Amino acid sequence: MNFSESEESYYLYKEKGYEGEVNFDKWAVPLSVSEKMIFLNDVNLNQNNNHFQVDSFGFSSGTLHHFEVKNLEGDYSIDKGKWISPLGNPVKNPLIQVDKTETLINQLINNHSIPLTVKSHLILINPEFHLYNVPSNLPIVYPAQMNRFRNSLLHNSSKIRNADIRAAEKLLALNIGESNYSSVPKYRFDELRKGMVCPGCGEFYAEFKRVLCCGFCGGKEYSPDAILRSVEEFRFLFPDVRLTTVKIHEWCGIVKDERTIRIVLQKNFIYQKHSQCSYYI
Ligand SMILES: [Zn+2]
């Protein structure tokens, strides 16, 4: 669908944040495979009606590491405690968020008698990030320090103990799931571009054939698999809309013959016959 300018910039911001979290997960692999740390990612918590989200928790040797991951890019600077973006505009100081979250985490674990010491880290993961005029005592890990930081965690942590696992389970039980302020843009069926999308790169297939071939990444996919995947995407986006051959035919866009769609639906779903409108479940 076409985004408004503000939707587009919000979406790009979210995408960038997500990229940062994925890179953080990759960075964290040696800590989990060596059983030095247990990770809980993307945890939504509630302390005294304050909803807050934590990018990543790491449990290790009685310490609860709180990782706030930012994927900021470019040259930032600090001026009288304010963070200034590469374009010279003041931006939200991420350290204030880290502080606030740390306070809430401490209250929460005290209330639930989870005996851990909280250590917060602001992880600036983008290799193209730099910050000028920084006092040295801030809990920031810069891109160039990531490997040394991980080595020191590996070196200073002992193997995970049962107490760490129990603490992680307790905190996981407090996760309230998807936060209610995570917003998905509103969309309607008729507003969305119809077609079939390559699972490898997200681009639309140009043409429907027995084997679909992506003109962008060269990925190949057997057509019934591609139709079935499109059906799953449709069901995910429109859980309340009935699954019919006509609807999926329209959704897939490039499939000429409705019968091709019907065969896939018949094979994978149960036909519900009704006099007015028959559909699949
Ligand atoms: Zn592709």
Coordinates of C-alpha atoms in Angstrom, one line a residue, residues 22-241:
V22 CA 18.7 -8.9 14.6
N23 CA 22.4 -7.9 14.6
F24 CA 22.4 -7.9 18.4
D25 CA 21.0 -11.5 18.4
K26 CA 23.9 -12.6 16.1
W27 CA 26.4 -10.8 18.3
A28 CA 25.0 -12.6 21.4
V29 CA 25.2 -16.2 20.0
P30 CA 28.6 -17.1 21.5
L31 CA 27.2 -16.1 25.0
S32 CA 24.3 -18.4 24.7
V33 CA 26.1 -21.4 23.0
S34 CA 28.8 -21.3 25.7
E35 CA 25.9 -21.4 28.3
K36 CA 27.2 -18.2 29.9
M37 CA 24.0 -16.3 29.5
I38 CA 20.3 -16.9 29.0
F39 CA 18.5 -14.3 26.8
L40 CA 14.9 -13.1 26.9
N41 CA 14.2 -10.8 24.0
D42 CA 11.5 -8.2 23.3
V43 CA 9.9 -8.4 26.7
N44 CA 6.9 -6.3 27.5
L45 CA 6.4 -5.6 31.2
N46 CA 4.1 -3.7 33.5
Q47 CA 5.1 -2.1 36.7
N48 CA 2.5 -0.1 38.5
N49 CA 0.6 0.7 35.3
N50 CA 3.8 1.7 33.6
H51 CA 4.1 -0.4 30.4
F52 CA 7.7 -0.8 29.3
Q53 CA 9.6 -2.8 26.8
V54 CA 13.0 -4.3 27.1
D55 CA 15.0 -5.2 23.9
S56 CA 16.9 -7.9 25.6
F57 CA 17.6 -9.4 29.1
G58 CA 20.7 -11.5 29.7
F59 CA 20.8 -13.7 32.9
S60 CA 24.1 -14.6 34.2
S61 CA 25.7 -15.4 37.5
G62 CA 23.1 -13.5 39.5
T63 CA 23.2 -10.5 37.3
L64 CA 20.4 -9.3 35.1
H65 CA 21.9 -7.5 32.1
H66 CA 19.5 -5.1 30.5
F67 CA 20.4 -4.4 26.9
E68 CA 18.9 -1.4 25.2
V69 CA 19.8 -1.7 21.5
K70 CA 19.9 1.3 19.2
N71 CA 20.7 1.2 15.5
L72 CA 21.6 4.9 15.2
E73 CA 23.7 5.9 12.3
G74 CA 26.0 8.8 11.6
D75 CA 27.8 11.4 13.7
Y76 CA 25.9 12.4 16.9
S77 CA 27.1 14.6 19.6
I78 CA 26.2 15.5 23.2
D79 CA 25.6 19.2 24.0
K80 CA 24.7 20.1 27.6
G81 CA 23.3 16.6 28.2
K82 CA 21.2 16.7 24.9
W83 CA 21.8 14.3 22.1
I84 CA 22.2 16.1 18.7
S85 CA 21.5 14.2 15.4
P86 CA 23.8 14.3 12.4
L87 CA 21.4 17.0 11.0
G88 CA 21.9 19.1 14.1
N89 CA 18.5 18.4 15.7
P90 CA 18.0 17.5 19.3
V91 CA 16.8 13.9 19.6
K92 CA 15.6 11.9 22.6
N93 CA 18.5 11.0 24.9
P94 CA 18.5 7.2 24.9
L95 CA 20.3 7.2 28.3
I96 CA 17.2 8.7 29.9
Q97 CA 15.1 5.8 28.6
V98 CA 17.7 3.3 29.9
D99 CA 17.6 4.9 33.3
K100 CA 13.8 5.0 33.5
T101 CA 13.6 1.4 32.4
E102 CA 16.3 0.3 34.9
T103 CA 14.3 1.9 37.7
L104 CA 11.1 0.0 36.7
I105 CA 13.0 -3.3 36.3
N106 CA 14.4 -2.9 39.8
Q107 CA 10.9 -2.2 41.3
L108 CA 9.5 -5.1 39.4
I109 CA 12.0 -7.7 40.5
N110 CA 11.9 -6.5 44.1
N111 CA 8.1 -6.8 44.1
H112 CA 8.4 -10.4 42.8
S113 CA 11.3 -11.3 44.9
I114 CA 13.6 -12.1 42.0
P115 CA 17.1 -11.8 43.6
L116 CA 19.2 -10.2 40.8
T117 CA 21.5 -7.2 40.4
V118 CA 20.5 -5.1 37.4
K119 CA 23.2 -3.8 35.0
S120 CA 22.1 -1.7 32.1
H121 CA 23.9 -1.3 28.8
L122 CA 23.1 1.0 25.9
I123 CA 24.3 -0.9 22.9
L124 CA 25.0 1.3 19.8
I125 CA 25.3 -1.4 17.3
N126 CA 25.6 0.3 14.0
P127 CA 29.2 0.4 12.8
E128 CA 28.5 3.8 11.1
F129 CA 27.7 5.4 14.5
H130 CA 29.9 7.9 16.3
L131 CA 29.2 10.1 19.3
Y132 CA 31.2 13.3 20.1
N133 CA 31.7 15.0 23.4
V134 CA 30.9 12.0 25.6
P135 CA 31.7 11.8 29.3
S136 CA 33.5 8.5 29.9
N137 CA 31.4 7.1 32.7
L138 CA 28.2 6.4 30.7
P139 CA 26.9 2.8 30.3
I140 CA 27.4 2.9 26.5
V141 CA 28.9 0.2 24.4
Y142 CA 30.1 1.6 21.0
P143 CA 30.3 -0.4 17.8
A144 CA 34.1 -0.7 18.0
Q145 CA 33.8 -2.1 21.6
M146 CA 31.3 -4.8 20.9
N147 CA 33.7 -7.7 20.6
R148 CA 35.7 -6.7 23.6
F149 CA 32.5 -6.2 25.6
R150 CA 31.4 -9.7 24.7
N151 CA 34.8 -11.2 25.6
S152 CA 34.6 -9.5 29.0
L153 CA 31.1 -11.0 29.5
L154 CA 32.3 -14.4 28.5
H155 CA 35.3 -14.1 30.7
N156 CA 33.5 -12.8 33.8
S157 CA 30.5 -15.0 33.7
S158 CA 30.3 -18.5 35.1
K159 CA 28.1 -21.2 33.6
I160 CA 24.4 -20.7 33.9
R161 CA 23.1 -21.9 37.2
N162 CA 19.6 -23.2 38.1
A163 CA 18.9 -20.0 39.9
D164 CA 19.5 -18.1 36.7
I165 CA 17.0 -20.3 34.8
R166 CA 14.4 -19.9 37.6
A167 CA 14.9 -16.1 37.5
A168 CA 14.5 -16.1 33.7
E169 CA 11.3 -18.2 34.0
K170 CA 9.9 -15.9 36.6
L171 CA 10.5 -12.8 34.4
L172 CA 9.1 -14.6 31.3
A173 CA 5.9 -15.3 33.2
L174 CA 5.6 -11.5 33.8
N175 CA 5.8 -10.8 30.0
I176 CA 2.5 -9.3 29.0
G177 CA 3.1 -10.1 25.3
E178 CA 2.6 -7.6 22.5
S179 CA 2.4 -4.1 23.9
N180 CA -0.8 -2.2 23.1
Y181 CA 1.2 0.7 21.8
S182 CA 2.9 -1.3 19.0
S183 CA 1.1 0.1 16.1
V184 CA 0.4 -1.5 12.7
P185 CA -0.8 0.8 10.0
K186 CA -4.5 0.5 9.2
Y187 CA -5.1 -1.3 5.9
R188 CA -8.0 -2.4 3.7
F189 CA -8.1 -5.2 1.2
D190 CA -8.9 -2.9 -1.7
E191 CA -6.0 -0.5 -0.8
L192 CA -3.3 -3.2 -1.0
R193 CA -1.3 -4.0 -4.1
K194 CA -2.3 -7.4 -5.3
G195 CA 0.2 -10.0 -6.4
M196 CA 2.5 -12.7 -5.1
V197 CA 5.6 -11.8 -3.2
C198 CA 9.0 -13.6 -3.4
P199 CA 9.8 -14.9 0.1
G200 CA 13.5 -14.3 -0.4
C201 CA 13.5 -10.6 -1.1
G202 CA 9.9 -9.3 -0.7
E203 CA 9.6 -8.2 -4.3
F204 CA 6.5 -9.0 -6.4
Y205 CA 6.8 -11.8 -9.0
A206 CA 6.3 -10.4 -12.5
E207 CA 4.7 -13.5 -14.0
F208 CA 2.9 -16.6 -12.9
K209 CA 4.4 -19.9 -14.1
R210 CA 4.6 -23.5 -12.9
V211 CA 7.9 -22.4 -11.3
L212 CA 7.9 -18.8 -10.3
C213 CA 11.2 -17.0 -10.7
C214 CA 12.0 -13.7 -8.9
G215 CA 13.3 -11.1 -11.3
F216 CA 15.1 -9.3 -8.4
C217 CA 16.9 -12.0 -6.4
G218 CA 16.6 -15.0 -8.7
G219 CA 14.8 -17.1 -6.1
K220 CA 12.6 -19.9 -7.5
E221 CA 9.4 -21.3 -6.0
Y222 CA 7.0 -24.1 -7.1
S223 CA 3.7 -22.4 -7.9
P224 CA 1.4 -24.4 -5.5
D225 CA 3.8 -23.5 -2.6
A226 CA 3.7 -19.8 -3.6
I227 CA -0.1 -19.8 -3.7
L228 CA -0.3 -21.5 -0.4
R229 CA 2.0 -18.9 1.1
S230 CA -0.1 -16.1 -0.4
V231 CA -3.1 -17.7 1.3
E232 CA -1.4 -17.8 4.6
E233 CA -0.4 -14.1 4.2
F234 CA -4.0 -13.3 3.3
R235 CA -5.3 -15.2 6.4
F236 CA -2.8 -13.4 8.6
L237 CA -3.8 -9.9 7.3
F238 CA -7.5 -10.6 7.2
P239 CA -8.4 -13.2 9.8
D240 CA -12.1 -12.2 9.7
V241 CA -12.5 -12.4 5.9

